[in-house]
Amino acid sequence: MATDKPLLVIGHRNPDTDSICAAISYARYKSAVAGERAIACRAGSINSQTRHALAAFGADDPQLITDVLPRLSDIMIGREALYLLRPDQPLCDAYEIMTDNRFTFLPVVDETDRCIGKVTAIGIASLLSRLEDAPVEPEQASLAAFARLSGVELPVGLPEAAVARIVVDGKGRTALALEGADRIPLPLGAAQAAANLMLSLPIAGFLEPPGPTFLATTPIRDIEHTINRSNEGGFVVTSDEERIVGLVTRMNFMTDSRFRLVLVDHNEFSQSVEGVEYALVEEIIDHHRIGLQRTTEPITVINRVVGSTCTIIAGMYEQSGVEPTAPTAGLLLSGILSDTVILNSPTTTPADRRAATRLAQTAGVELEEYGRALFAAGSDLESLRPEAILGRDRKLYEEKGRRFAVSQTEMVGFEAFWSRRDELGGALDSFRDGQDLYLAALMVTDITTSTTLLLLSAPRSYRDRIAYPEPADGVYEMRGVLSRKKQVLPFLLELL
Ligand SMILES: [Mn+2]
């Protein structure tokens, strides 16, 4: 595998604080401990709680990645490595470059770098195989090219290009006949002389159509089928302005163009960055239920039953003997406090408490106080559109052929929720319709009372099976419920 490719560390879509902080700190860990060129990435926008954590510990936003689909620009032979021909060059220029490099074709461009056609090895071979039919039209042969190919010196004073013919006398001697000039005897057989003359003609007369051309931004998977079914030796790659920016041949498609990924805080591809199935996932660091895809290579999977992915990464730092810096410790702490709702969620384990205590010391913050500030920064329900509230921490699942979505938002008290309940319910219904989901839910979790209100859009028959109190239509009160994955998700699955 090409080790010059960076290792992209990325969390799930609609990233939460654990996902973002895990990506940043694991990228730092891989760089510091494994000497990898690891880059922290994110598959979505940063919510206000995470924003608070990044600001508190001076971290840059991870790089936003909308997909990990390899594109033609990732595999093509770039513009700087190409031989581009102009239509007024003699054909022998193409012939020589192709024979020297064993190319099967060369693109021909106009003065604005637009591809106007190509010269192919097969095209030249078929011309040379039927010289009798070779062009005898009054084309402008390059006399300099002809002289070079034929190893003769032409008299001075001839034009650069001329209408030329090869003539053979009764004794088989060849000569070059030019309009309005004396015949020039040639030390060549008739066939070679005719071939050289043909190769001295301008490329413009031998152009073949350029064939299919593709934009450099085209994902490889979108054209693989077309390429495989085509007889062309290669394809021209263009910019948006139709200028040639590269070439791809079949050989280029054999190279491994996959992005190298580490998935953190998720393992189900349905929650991952677009195109993950076309990437090389080398590692997964997670604490969720296992929904792994079959892989083609062996990979490292670390999945532990702890409260956050950041707890696992803190443990890896500890085991390696490399102490996280204070800012890294702060980010790891943020991930733990966010996922465990300041160590209150039933998902919290002794490992989370131990790691959080130690990390708070290293980061130089008071755990409870920092945790409350983190959640205060995240409870901004009033200022967001309902779609944004649903979208910022939403996970998609598929179970028994049914697709469903569960969003979660934490807040202090339920007043803000009740004042916007109708809008949120409407947005939830349209999201479910638009995505053709079996069920869509929003968990509104009050961290002060450890209670979740579950706003649900689901078939009547499904809702009828729910035993929790229903203080308003489609709103279920779940006391002592804080965790999506440990409490709400198993509950919803059980009812399926
Ligand atoms: Mn997590």
Short mmCIF file of C-alpha atoms and ligand atoms in Angstrom, two decimals:
data_model
loop_
_atom_site.label_atom_id
_atom_site.label_comp_id
_atom_site.label_asym_id
_atom_site.label_seq_id
_atom_site.Cartn_x
_atom_site.Cartn_y
_atom_site.Cartn_z
CA MET A 1 0.00 0.00 0.00
CA ALA A 2 1.22 3.47 -0.79
CA THR A 3 2.38 4.92 2.50
CA ASP A 4 2.69 8.42 1.07
CA LYS A 5 -1.05 8.76 1.40
CA PRO A 6 -2.19 10.48 4.58
CA LEU A 7 -4.30 8.61 7.09
CA LEU A 8 -7.67 10.35 7.49
CA VAL A 9 -9.23 10.02 10.94
CA ILE A 10 -12.93 10.71 10.77
CA GLY A 11 -16.03 10.40 12.94
CA HIS A 12 -19.65 9.86 11.95
CA ARG A 13 -21.94 12.21 10.06
CA ASN A 14 -23.72 14.86 12.14
CA PRO A 15 -20.66 14.78 14.38
CA ASP A 16 -20.99 15.21 18.13
CA THR A 17 -18.28 16.31 20.55
CA ASP A 18 -16.95 12.78 21.13
CA SER A 19 -16.69 12.19 17.40
CA ILE A 20 -14.79 15.42 16.69
CA CYS A 21 -12.54 15.28 19.76
CA ALA A 22 -11.76 11.60 19.10
CA ALA A 23 -10.77 12.39 15.50
CA ILE A 24 -8.45 15.22 16.55
CA SER A 25 -6.83 13.40 19.45
CA TYR A 26 -6.45 10.09 17.62
CA ALA A 27 -4.84 11.86 14.65
CA ARG A 28 -2.43 13.45 17.14
CA TYR A 29 -1.81 10.05 18.75
CA LYS A 30 -1.09 8.35 15.41
CA SER A 31 1.29 11.15 14.45
CA ALA A 32 3.09 11.19 17.80
CA VAL A 33 3.23 7.46 18.53
CA ALA A 34 3.07 5.72 15.15
CA GLY A 35 4.80 8.40 13.05
CA GLU A 36 1.83 8.46 10.66
CA ARG A 37 0.86 11.48 8.61
CA ALA A 38 -2.60 11.48 10.16
CA ILE A 39 -5.15 14.19 9.45
CA ALA A 40 -8.22 14.84 11.61
CA CYS A 41 -11.35 15.10 9.48
CA ARG A 42 -15.08 15.56 10.00
CA ALA A 43 -18.11 14.48 8.00
CA GLY A 44 -20.33 17.39 8.92
CA SER A 45 -20.62 20.74 10.64
CA ILE A 46 -19.53 21.44 14.20
CA ASN A 47 -22.29 21.95 16.79
CA SER A 48 -22.19 24.68 19.40
CA GLN A 49 -21.17 22.33 22.23
CA THR A 50 -18.19 21.04 20.25
CA ARG A 51 -17.37 24.60 19.21
CA HIS A 52 -17.01 25.41 22.91
CA ALA A 53 -14.59 22.49 23.45
CA LEU A 54 -12.43 23.39 20.44
CA ALA A 55 -12.23 27.01 21.56
CA ALA A 56 -11.45 26.04 25.17
CA PHE A 57 -8.46 23.94 24.12
CA GLY A 58 -7.27 25.86 21.08
CA ALA A 59 -7.94 23.22 18.45
CA ASP A 60 -8.53 23.94 14.76
CA ASP A 61 -11.63 22.53 13.08
CA PRO A 62 -10.91 19.14 11.56
CA GLN A 63 -10.92 19.20 7.78
CA LEU A 64 -14.43 18.92 6.35
CA ILE A 65 -14.76 15.96 3.98
CA THR A 66 -17.99 15.54 2.05
CA ASP A 67 -16.99 12.22 0.50
CA VAL A 68 -14.05 9.85 0.17
CA LEU A 69 -14.70 8.83 -3.41
CA PRO A 70 -11.49 8.59 -5.45
CA ARG A 71 -11.77 10.84 -8.50
CA LEU A 72 -10.06 10.88 -11.87
CA SER A 73 -7.78 13.65 -10.58
CA ASP A 74 -6.47 11.15 -7.99
CA ILE A 75 -5.23 8.66 -10.60
CA MET A 76 -4.67 10.59 -13.83
CA ILE A 77 -1.36 11.43 -15.49
CA GLY A 78 -1.21 15.16 -14.82
CA ARG A 79 -0.87 17.96 -17.35
CA GLU A 80 2.83 18.50 -16.48
CA ALA A 81 3.70 14.93 -17.54
CA LEU A 82 1.79 14.99 -20.82
CA TYR A 83 3.04 15.38 -24.38
CA LEU A 84 0.50 17.58 -26.12
CA LEU A 85 0.59 18.01 -29.89
CA ARG A 86 -0.54 20.89 -32.07
CA PRO A 87 -2.30 20.23 -35.38
CA ASP A 88 0.39 21.99 -37.44
CA GLN A 89 3.22 19.75 -36.17
CA PRO A 90 4.39 17.01 -38.58
CA LEU A 91 3.05 13.53 -37.95
CA CYS A 92 6.56 12.20 -37.26
CA ASP A 93 6.60 14.18 -33.98
CA ALA A 94 3.68 12.05 -32.77
CA TYR A 95 5.19 8.89 -34.23
CA GLU A 96 8.55 9.38 -32.50
CA ILE A 97 7.10 10.24 -29.08
CA MET A 98 4.80 7.24 -29.27
CA THR A 99 7.54 4.81 -30.32
CA ASP A 100 10.01 6.13 -27.71
CA ASN A 101 7.47 5.91 -24.87
CA ARG A 102 5.35 3.03 -26.11
CA PHE A 103 2.25 5.23 -25.97
CA THR A 104 -0.82 4.12 -27.84
CA PHE A 105 -2.12 7.61 -28.51
CA LEU A 106 -1.42 11.30 -28.06
CA PRO A 107 -3.91 14.12 -27.63
CA VAL A 108 -3.87 17.07 -30.00
CA VAL A 109 -4.86 20.47 -28.62
CA ASP A 110 -5.65 23.90 -29.99
CA GLU A 111 -4.00 27.09 -28.72
CA THR A 112 -6.41 27.22 -25.74
CA ASP A 113 -5.48 23.67 -24.63
CA ARG A 114 -8.81 22.25 -25.75
CA CYS A 115 -8.50 18.72 -27.08
CA ILE A 116 -9.47 18.66 -30.75
CA GLY A 117 -8.60 15.03 -31.44
CA LYS A 118 -5.90 12.46 -31.06
CA VAL A 119 -3.29 10.58 -33.05
CA THR A 120 -3.22 6.86 -32.39
CA ALA A 121 -0.54 4.24 -32.95
CA ILE A 122 -3.09 2.08 -34.70
CA GLY A 123 -3.99 4.95 -37.00
CA ILE A 124 -0.35 5.48 -38.00
CA ALA A 125 0.26 1.75 -38.42
CA SER A 126 -2.66 1.42 -40.78
CA LEU A 127 -1.46 4.41 -42.82
CA LEU A 128 2.01 2.89 -43.14
CA SER A 129 0.54 -0.42 -44.19
CA ARG A 130 -1.15 1.07 -47.24
CA LEU A 131 1.23 3.68 -48.54
CA GLU A 132 -0.22 3.35 -52.02
CA ASP A 133 -3.30 5.06 -50.64
CA ALA A 134 -1.23 7.54 -48.63
CA PRO A 135 -2.32 11.12 -49.04
CA VAL A 136 -1.10 12.64 -52.27
CA GLU A 137 -3.30 15.68 -51.86
CA PRO A 138 -1.37 18.90 -51.94
CA GLU A 139 -0.79 19.01 -48.21
CA GLN A 140 1.96 21.05 -46.75
CA ALA A 141 4.75 18.59 -45.98
CA SER A 142 7.39 19.81 -43.55
CA LEU A 143 10.59 19.69 -45.58
CA ALA A 144 12.73 19.93 -42.46
CA ALA A 145 11.00 16.87 -41.01
CA PHE A 146 11.33 15.00 -44.28
CA ALA A 147 15.05 15.81 -44.48
CA ARG A 148 15.63 14.67 -40.90
CA LEU A 149 13.72 11.40 -41.41
CA SER A 150 15.45 10.70 -44.71
CA GLY A 151 18.96 11.67 -43.65
CA VAL A 152 19.39 14.06 -46.54
CA GLU A 153 20.40 17.67 -46.74
CA LEU A 154 18.02 19.74 -48.79
CA PRO A 155 19.22 22.70 -50.82
CA VAL A 156 19.03 26.03 -49.03
CA GLY A 157 16.31 28.45 -49.96
CA LEU A 158 13.44 25.98 -50.03
CA PRO A 159 10.21 26.97 -48.25
CA GLU A 160 9.58 25.45 -44.80
CA ALA A 161 6.62 23.48 -46.08
CA ALA A 162 5.62 22.65 -49.61
CA VAL A 163 3.39 20.49 -51.80
CA ALA A 164 5.72 17.57 -52.37
CA ARG A 165 5.62 14.24 -54.21
CA ILE A 166 7.94 11.28 -54.45
CA VAL A 167 8.82 10.34 -58.03
CA VAL A 168 10.53 7.18 -59.22
CA ASP A 169 12.34 7.06 -62.58
CA GLY A 170 12.68 4.10 -64.99
CA LYS A 171 15.74 2.80 -63.12
CA GLY A 172 13.98 2.80 -59.74
CA ARG A 173 15.76 5.91 -58.45
CA THR A 174 13.70 8.10 -56.17
CA ALA A 175 13.53 11.86 -55.99
CA LEU A 176 11.55 14.52 -54.21
CA ALA A 177 9.52 16.67 -56.54
CA LEU A 178 8.55 20.12 -55.34
CA GLU A 179 6.37 22.60 -57.16
CA GLY A 180 8.52 25.07 -59.04
CA ALA A 181 11.88 23.53 -58.05
CA ASP A 182 14.38 21.01 -59.37
CA ARG A 183 13.94 17.39 -58.35
CA ILE A 184 16.04 16.40 -55.36
CA PRO A 185 17.50 12.86 -55.61
CA LEU A 186 16.98 10.65 -52.56
CA PRO A 187 19.16 7.81 -51.21
CA LEU A 188 16.04 5.81 -50.32
CA GLY A 189 13.77 3.15 -51.71
CA ALA A 190 10.39 4.24 -52.97
CA ALA A 191 8.44 2.81 -50.01
CA GLN A 192 10.65 4.44 -47.36
CA ALA A 193 10.59 7.75 -49.19
CA ALA A 194 6.80 7.63 -49.40
CA ALA A 195 6.54 6.76 -45.70
CA ASN A 196 8.84 9.63 -44.72
CA LEU A 197 6.85 12.05 -46.81
CA MET A 198 3.64 10.95 -45.18
CA LEU A 199 5.17 11.39 -41.71
CA SER A 200 6.16 14.93 -42.72
CA LEU A 201 2.58 15.98 -43.30
CA PRO A 202 0.76 18.04 -40.65
CA ILE A 203 -1.05 16.14 -37.90
CA ALA A 204 -4.25 18.03 -38.76
CA GLY A 205 -4.79 15.64 -41.68
CA PHE A 206 -4.69 12.52 -39.49
CA LEU A 207 -6.80 13.53 -36.52
CA GLU A 208 -9.13 11.00 -35.01
CA PRO A 209 -11.96 12.05 -32.71
CA PRO A 210 -10.86 12.48 -29.08
CA GLY A 211 -13.25 9.78 -27.84
CA PRO A 212 -15.04 10.07 -24.52
CA THR A 213 -13.58 12.79 -22.30
CA PHE A 214 -14.23 13.12 -18.58
CA LEU A 215 -14.09 15.85 -15.98
CA ALA A 216 -11.23 15.54 -13.47
CA THR A 217 -13.78 15.70 -10.64
CA THR A 218 -15.66 12.60 -11.86
CA PRO A 219 -15.68 9.84 -9.22
CA ILE A 220 -13.92 6.77 -10.58
CA ARG A 221 -16.81 4.48 -9.64
CA ASP A 222 -19.11 6.50 -11.93
CA ILE A 223 -17.12 5.77 -15.09
CA GLU A 224 -15.44 2.45 -14.37
CA HIS A 225 -18.17 0.65 -16.25
CA THR A 226 -17.86 2.89 -19.32
CA ILE A 227 -14.07 2.52 -19.30
CA ASN A 228 -14.20 -1.26 -19.02
CA ARG A 229 -16.52 -1.54 -21.99
CA SER A 230 -14.55 0.82 -24.20
CA ASN A 231 -11.83 -0.13 -26.67
CA GLU A 232 -10.05 3.19 -26.29
CA GLY A 233 -6.45 3.03 -25.06
CA GLY A 234 -6.98 6.04 -22.84
CA PHE A 235 -9.14 9.00 -22.09
CA VAL A 236 -8.72 12.73 -22.00
CA VAL A 237 -9.45 14.39 -18.65
CA THR A 238 -10.59 17.99 -18.73
CA SER A 239 -11.23 20.92 -16.42
CA ASP A 240 -14.61 22.61 -16.16
CA GLU A 241 -13.45 24.91 -18.96
CA GLU A 242 -12.85 21.90 -21.23
CA ARG A 243 -9.09 22.38 -21.07
CA ILE A 244 -7.07 19.20 -20.94
CA VAL A 245 -5.67 18.60 -17.45
CA GLY A 246 -4.63 14.98 -17.73
CA LEU A 247 -5.02 11.54 -19.27
CA VAL A 248 -6.07 8.20 -17.91
CA THR A 249 -5.19 4.84 -19.34
CA ARG A 250 -6.36 1.43 -18.21
CA MET A 251 -3.14 1.12 -16.25
CA ASN A 252 -4.11 4.12 -14.11
CA PHE A 253 -7.30 2.36 -13.13
CA MET A 254 -5.27 -0.52 -11.71
CA THR A 255 -3.57 1.68 -9.11
CA ASP A 256 -5.05 1.65 -5.63
CA SER A 257 -6.62 5.07 -5.38
CA ARG A 258 -8.54 4.40 -2.18
CA PHE A 259 -8.37 6.90 0.67
CA ARG A 260 -6.92 5.50 3.90
CA LEU A 261 -9.36 5.90 6.78
CA VAL A 262 -9.66 5.41 10.49
CA LEU A 263 -13.28 5.49 11.61
CA VAL A 264 -13.78 6.78 15.13
CA ASP A 265 -16.94 6.79 17.24
CA HIS A 266 -18.92 4.69 14.73
CA ASN A 267 -18.54 1.47 12.81
CA GLU A 268 -21.69 1.30 10.70
CA PHE A 269 -21.12 2.46 7.15
CA SER A 270 -24.62 3.96 7.07
CA GLN A 271 -23.36 6.56 9.58
CA SER A 272 -20.06 7.13 7.84
CA VAL A 273 -18.79 9.67 5.36
CA GLU A 274 -20.14 9.29 1.81
CA GLY A 275 -18.13 6.80 -0.26
CA VAL A 276 -16.71 4.89 2.72
CA GLU A 277 -17.30 1.60 0.85
CA TYR A 278 -14.78 2.80 -1.76
CA ALA A 279 -12.14 3.65 0.85
CA LEU A 280 -9.59 1.51 2.64
CA VAL A 281 -10.75 1.47 6.26
CA GLU A 282 -7.63 0.50 8.21
CA GLU A 283 -8.90 0.93 11.75
CA ILE A 284 -12.09 1.38 13.70
CA ILE A 285 -12.08 2.82 17.24
CA ASP A 286 -15.56 2.79 18.69
CA HIS A 287 -17.93 2.11 21.57
CA HIS A 288 -21.22 1.39 19.77
CA ARG A 289 -23.08 -1.74 18.78
CA ILE A 290 -21.31 -3.66 16.05
CA GLY A 291 -22.72 -3.18 12.58
CA LEU A 292 -19.56 -3.95 10.64
CA GLN A 293 -19.34 -4.53 6.94
CA ARG A 294 -17.33 -7.41 5.56
CA THR A 295 -13.85 -6.13 4.68
CA THR A 296 -11.40 -7.23 2.00
CA GLU A 297 -8.29 -6.81 4.17
CA PRO A 298 -7.62 -7.54 7.83
CA ILE A 299 -8.20 -4.37 9.86
CA THR A 300 -7.76 -3.21 13.44
CA VAL A 301 -11.07 -2.92 15.28
CA ILE A 302 -11.11 -1.69 18.85
CA ASN A 303 -14.59 -1.59 20.29
CA ARG A 304 -14.99 -1.30 24.06
CA VAL A 305 -18.04 -0.98 26.24
CA VAL A 306 -17.17 2.41 27.70
CA GLY A 307 -18.92 5.76 27.76
CA SER A 308 -17.01 7.45 24.94
CA THR A 309 -14.51 6.87 22.18
CA CYS A 310 -12.26 9.44 23.85
CA THR A 311 -12.00 7.08 26.86
CA ILE A 312 -10.51 4.42 24.58
CA ILE A 313 -8.04 6.89 23.07
CA ALA A 314 -7.04 8.15 26.52
CA GLY A 315 -6.31 4.52 27.40
CA MET A 316 -4.14 4.12 24.31
CA TYR A 317 -2.11 7.17 25.30
CA GLU A 318 -1.67 5.70 28.76
CA GLN A 319 -0.57 2.32 27.46
CA SER A 320 1.90 3.82 25.02
CA GLY A 321 3.58 5.79 27.81
CA VAL A 322 3.11 9.03 25.85
CA GLU A 323 1.37 11.65 27.98
CA PRO A 324 -1.23 13.70 26.07
CA THR A 325 -0.51 17.43 26.06
CA ALA A 326 -2.81 19.63 28.15
CA PRO A 327 -4.89 20.70 25.09
CA THR A 328 -5.23 17.10 23.90
CA ALA A 329 -6.24 16.00 27.40
CA GLY A 330 -8.87 18.77 27.38
CA LEU A 331 -10.34 17.54 24.10
CA LEU A 332 -10.41 13.93 25.33
CA LEU A 333 -12.12 15.10 28.52
CA SER A 334 -14.71 17.01 26.45
CA GLY A 335 -15.58 13.88 24.47
CA ILE A 336 -16.04 11.84 27.65
CA LEU A 337 -18.12 14.46 29.48
CA SER A 338 -20.29 15.05 26.43
CA ASP A 339 -21.10 11.40 25.74
CA THR A 340 -21.63 10.49 29.41
CA VAL A 341 -23.57 13.68 30.24
CA ILE A 342 -20.91 14.65 32.80
CA LEU A 343 -20.51 11.02 33.96
CA ASN A 344 -24.27 10.71 34.69
CA SER A 345 -25.42 8.55 31.81
CA PRO A 346 -25.93 4.82 32.50
CA THR A 347 -23.30 4.22 29.83
CA THR A 348 -20.65 5.61 32.21
CA THR A 349 -18.09 3.03 33.33
CA PRO A 350 -15.29 3.17 35.93
CA ALA A 351 -12.86 3.55 33.02
CA ASP A 352 -14.63 6.78 32.00
CA ARG A 353 -14.50 8.19 35.53
CA ARG A 354 -10.84 7.33 35.96
CA ALA A 355 -9.86 8.75 32.57
CA ALA A 356 -11.94 11.91 33.07
CA THR A 357 -10.41 12.61 36.49
CA ARG A 358 -6.89 12.18 35.19
CA LEU A 359 -7.51 14.17 31.99
CA ALA A 360 -9.08 17.07 33.94
CA GLN A 361 -5.88 17.30 35.98
CA THR A 362 -3.66 17.28 32.91
CA ALA A 363 -5.90 19.81 31.16
CA GLY A 364 -5.99 22.01 34.27
CA VAL A 365 -9.78 22.31 34.51
CA GLU A 366 -12.35 21.44 37.20
CA LEU A 367 -14.36 18.51 35.84
CA GLU A 368 -17.92 19.40 36.95
CA GLU A 369 -17.52 23.09 36.24
CA TYR A 370 -16.10 22.51 32.78
CA GLY A 371 -18.82 19.91 32.05
CA ARG A 372 -21.60 22.34 32.91
CA ALA A 373 -20.05 25.04 30.74
CA LEU A 374 -19.81 22.54 27.89
CA PHE A 375 -23.52 21.64 28.11
CA ALA A 376 -24.58 25.24 28.60
CA ALA A 377 -22.84 26.08 25.31
CA GLY A 378 -24.74 23.25 23.62
CA SER A 379 -28.27 23.99 24.79
CA ASP A 380 -29.16 26.61 22.23
CA LEU A 381 -32.50 25.16 21.18
CA GLU A 382 -34.10 28.59 20.92
CA SER A 383 -31.78 29.91 18.27
CA LEU A 384 -31.83 26.99 15.83
CA ARG A 385 -34.23 26.02 13.05
CA PRO A 386 -36.07 22.74 13.79
CA GLU A 387 -34.29 21.01 10.89
CA ALA A 388 -30.94 22.00 12.40
CA ILE A 389 -31.94 20.68 15.83
CA LEU A 390 -32.92 17.35 14.26
CA GLY A 391 -29.88 17.21 12.03
CA ARG A 392 -26.94 18.03 14.23
CA ASP A 393 -26.82 14.78 16.19
CA ARG A 394 -28.81 12.34 14.11
CA LYS A 395 -27.97 8.71 13.52
CA LEU A 396 -29.44 6.51 10.84
CA TYR A 397 -29.99 2.81 11.35
CA GLU A 398 -31.26 -0.08 9.32
CA GLU A 399 -32.75 -3.12 11.00
CA LYS A 400 -34.93 -5.88 9.58
CA GLY A 401 -35.11 -3.98 6.30
CA ARG A 402 -36.49 -0.89 8.03
CA ARG A 403 -34.64 2.39 8.03
CA PHE A 404 -34.97 4.77 10.94
CA ALA A 405 -33.35 7.86 12.42
CA VAL A 406 -32.82 8.90 16.02
CA SER A 407 -31.67 12.44 16.83
CA GLN A 408 -30.71 13.64 20.27
CA THR A 409 -30.38 17.03 21.88
CA GLU A 410 -29.46 17.77 25.49
CA MET A 411 -30.87 20.72 27.35
CA VAL A 412 -31.34 22.28 30.75
CA GLY A 413 -35.09 22.02 31.48
CA PHE A 414 -37.85 21.31 28.96
CA GLU A 415 -39.38 24.79 28.56
CA ALA A 416 -37.65 25.45 25.26
CA PHE A 417 -38.81 22.09 23.93
CA TRP A 418 -42.49 22.56 24.81
CA SER A 419 -42.53 26.00 23.23
CA ARG A 420 -41.31 24.55 19.93
CA ARG A 421 -42.88 21.11 20.06
CA ASP A 422 -45.27 21.62 17.10
CA GLU A 423 -42.56 22.89 14.77
CA LEU A 424 -40.24 20.06 15.78
CA GLY A 425 -43.00 17.49 15.26
CA GLY A 426 -43.73 18.89 11.79
CA ALA A 427 -40.06 18.87 10.85
CA LEU A 428 -39.71 15.30 12.12
CA ASP A 429 -42.71 14.13 10.03
CA SER A 430 -41.40 15.75 6.85
CA PHE A 431 -37.93 14.36 7.40
CA ARG A 432 -39.40 10.87 7.80
CA ASP A 433 -41.51 11.28 4.65
CA GLY A 434 -38.67 12.80 2.66
CA GLN A 435 -36.23 10.04 3.56
CA ASP A 436 -38.84 7.32 3.33
CA LEU A 437 -38.08 6.11 6.85
CA TYR A 438 -40.10 3.70 8.95
CA LEU A 439 -39.54 5.81 12.03
CA ALA A 440 -37.94 9.11 13.00
CA ALA A 441 -37.37 10.18 16.58
CA LEU A 442 -35.92 13.08 18.53
CA MET A 443 -34.64 12.51 22.06
CA VAL A 444 -34.82 15.71 24.09
CA THR A 445 -32.78 15.02 27.19
CA ASP A 446 -32.84 17.22 30.27
CA ILE A 447 -29.48 16.70 31.93
CA THR A 448 -30.68 18.21 35.25
CA THR A 449 -33.46 15.63 35.79
CA SER A 450 -32.02 12.75 33.73
CA THR A 451 -35.26 12.55 31.79
CA THR A 452 -35.77 12.20 28.06
CA LEU A 453 -38.82 13.29 26.13
CA LEU A 454 -39.02 11.17 23.01
CA LEU A 455 -40.72 12.90 20.09
CA LEU A 456 -41.71 10.16 17.68
CA SER A 457 -42.91 9.97 14.12
CA ALA A 458 -43.86 6.34 13.47
CA PRO A 459 -46.78 4.18 12.31
CA ARG A 460 -49.77 4.09 14.67
CA SER A 461 -49.38 0.34 15.20
CA TYR A 462 -45.81 0.86 16.34
CA ARG A 463 -46.65 3.72 18.67
CA ASP A 464 -49.42 1.69 20.28
CA ARG A 465 -46.82 -0.70 21.64
CA ILE A 466 -45.06 2.00 23.65
CA ALA A 467 -45.77 1.77 27.40
CA TYR A 468 -44.15 5.06 28.49
CA PRO A 469 -46.43 7.94 29.57
CA GLU A 470 -47.51 10.11 26.63
CA PRO A 471 -47.98 13.65 28.03
CA ALA A 472 -48.75 14.95 24.54
CA ASP A 473 -49.52 13.23 21.25
CA GLY A 474 -46.35 11.60 19.96
CA VAL A 475 -44.27 12.69 22.98
CA TYR A 476 -43.17 9.99 25.42
CA GLU A 477 -41.71 10.69 28.83
CA MET A 478 -38.79 8.41 29.67
CA ARG A 479 -37.53 9.00 33.20
CA GLY A 480 -33.95 8.01 33.94
CA VAL A 481 -33.23 7.67 30.23
CA LEU A 482 -30.18 9.53 28.93
CA SER A 483 -28.54 7.21 26.45
CA ARG A 484 -29.54 6.74 22.85
CA LYS A 485 -27.49 3.65 22.22
CA LYS A 486 -27.90 1.90 25.54
CA GLN A 487 -31.51 2.75 26.33
CA VAL A 488 -33.53 4.26 23.52
CA LEU A 489 -32.14 2.33 20.56
CA PRO A 490 -32.55 -1.14 22.15
CA PHE A 491 -36.06 -0.12 23.22
CA LEU A 492 -37.04 0.97 19.72
CA LEU A 493 -35.52 -2.17 18.19
CA GLU A 494 -37.37 -4.38 20.65
CA LEU A 495 -40.67 -2.91 19.48
CA LEU A 496 -39.91 -3.56 15.81
MN MN B 1 -19.31 8.51 21.20
#
